[in-house]
């Protein structure tokens, strides 16, 4: 098997996969009698053509960066964390409890506390599947899927029976105090005299997500713990030989993963909604799997992939708004991107490798 | 057409013309031409990284050559992938078998060669064919045995059967004896001779010149990607081959000074181990290794040596029960509830038996592997990767690891160079006790000489070395004392000068040493700790 040069593996393969996904999507759009060029134009102008579009794209991307990092950290330890969705929901619960528990004087104090709450709840939700895997050998894929359902049921119950303010018809928590409202990127731009992205939910969490990327990079490639996580993920026996304890690595990697997924809640729950809603994660946990796959579990790749999916989300919403293309088709396009960049990426890699080998 | 020295009358089974292959900057094969006459056993020798496996992978269609031509029976074979190689009559037995462990022998053999959609007729036809092949070539394996229950030697026979079932006329074996016991190796050679006598052609890659001399008709020597010579085996000698391989004279035996054993470093008494299935793997091992000596443990593999090394290394298999006492430099060594890190801290180095599965993370670069197990020793929050890189480069220089590229992933080094990375790491950590399992399995003679010399240097610097090897030659050459292990027991201890391969062979087979007390050969029995009862 001839191997691909690194740049081709990192750049060419995803780009070709993406082009293929778009080409097939174009055919699908054609087949329902719509104009694919027009559709692409709507998506691009809607998501990237204005600071308003960018504001939404970045907001979605922030979610996906957190969940993508979460899936990636687990993947480095050889663990497939499908539970980012549930962990992100629990993170939302952590944020809500922190925000509602004290009369926070300023968001600058509330934010670190909310981050701790979010990460802690997400990490704890990942801890149980981790310990089951480490001690009992229950497969993490199965348990994390189950924990997604448990998280949904738990939040449903809590929002209906416990957190719902008296007299409210909504299965949602009370609104957080106005002092916990995070600064939006619009406000931050305005502070330096730039008018940017009015009425969009993009907020300071985006910068925190980028910082998290840096920290994850440091963790995985620069710390002894990251070394152990990667060694364990690649070869369990070599890890044992090196004195790396499997239980410890499984638990720590999963808790970091869950914590990162939980952190997403500062963006959607604290930054945007300002209260805890039912189904707050809105599938971002699953998108995180695709983002990590496409980003090759590397923070830089994850940011790029998260931006792509942010674009697809926002562009898709615009498409539904301005064209006769039905909403479902947008899901189809997103699914094609996931399929081609994630699951089928060998389909592109193999012929490409042959091409390179033949030279 | 034939090279000088080959029987010009025999038509070539295979002819390679001008084969070249590069991996990035590494020229693994350079303009290689080779003629293998039909009906012969053709040996290929060469240093680690000389390009032997690469060449065979090209022949088997696994890699595409950058240039060159492959002729099978005088015709261009058009080998582009393994399928076309199989069609051309080429079969390959890989060092790491490609069998499905929970399939039966027949199922494995027909896998990928099923004729028709229904399995049952293929299976019964295959079973009959297998019986015939097995009888013809002394490949006795039960077609209905499940592969994972077979010994390594038998699994290898399944691989050979697989190739023969696909009507291979040319069989390539890449270091087939590395994993075999001496008896299994003898049997393999009988099989190979049988194949040759029936007109098949065999290409055998090995590092053991003894095997080359014993079984091959012609031998080709590779050096640094080039084919430097092809000679009829009976006209050459191990010394000549060694010199051709390495490009200089090689000492085929180690020179070492008399050991000067000091205080006991490792003392084991009554060490027992019962595995998860309840089988007693170690049954009361008493051993002492002193500073400045090498204690060799001889024995057929599978008699508890692996378990002994794993326990001392700090990672006994899951669910195992270990009892007995162990002392390291006079201090009690806990036998359970510990890990490999604690062992390293105590001063135990470990060259594991299986470098690919244990000694290295194959996907890690060479430099990352040079700190495996010692990655926390710096004690800093962040690892100083630049420092590790430059130390790795210097270490690779000292141990002559080729190619000298710290960024290359461990899996892309040839087997012997992988071993050098492990040996370098463990020796240079300056252990007081070094555990060594099969240090030269799959390692070329130049590197064997090198590794042996380093081990003796370490011994002379005062380290205690516990050496486990299934190579009796290696045990005899390196050890200052020899203990023979059989079925979880030490059958006896001998001094290398005062014993013979024959006597050790008897002990290895479990024959009790008639009338000789097991203590004989211990340098100073009085100083040994009185054996403690099993806890
Ligand atoms: N996939 C690969 N990528 C990069 N380099 C490779 C790859 N495979 C082999 N090499 C390099 O090519 C050279 C030849 O390797 P090869 O495995 O053919 O050696 P060998 O003669 O079989 O050695 P050994 O006796 O140790 O098995 C080595 O320097 C090795 O590092
Ligand atoms: Mg090889």
PDB file of C-alpha atoms in Angstrom, chain A residues 39-50 311 315:
ATOM      1  CA  UNK A  39     -28.629  27.386  -4.063  1.00  0.00           C
ATOM      2  CA  UNK A  40     -24.897  27.612  -3.480  1.00  0.00           C
ATOM      3  CA  UNK A  41     -25.070  31.361  -3.950  1.00  0.00           C
ATOM      4  CA  UNK A  42     -27.800  31.630  -1.340  1.00  0.00           C
ATOM      5  CA  UNK A  43     -25.801  29.533   1.070  1.00  0.00           C
ATOM      6  CA  UNK A  44     -22.559  31.430   0.581  1.00  0.00           C
ATOM      7  CA  UNK A  45     -24.095  34.900   0.771  1.00  0.00           C
ATOM      8  CA  UNK A  46     -26.320  33.809   3.644  1.00  0.00           C
ATOM      9  CA  UNK A  47     -23.523  32.347   5.721  1.00  0.00           C
ATOM     10  CA  UNK A  48     -20.445  34.249   4.652  1.00  0.00           C
ATOM     11  CA  UNK A  49     -21.659  37.231   2.655  1.00  0.00           C
ATOM     12  CA  UNK A  50     -22.377  39.525   5.578  1.00  0.00           C
ATOM     13  CA  UNK A 311     -21.377  27.338   7.221  1.00  0.00           C
ATOM     14  CA  UNK A 315     -26.256  28.412   4.836  1.00  0.00           C
TER      15      UNK A 315
END
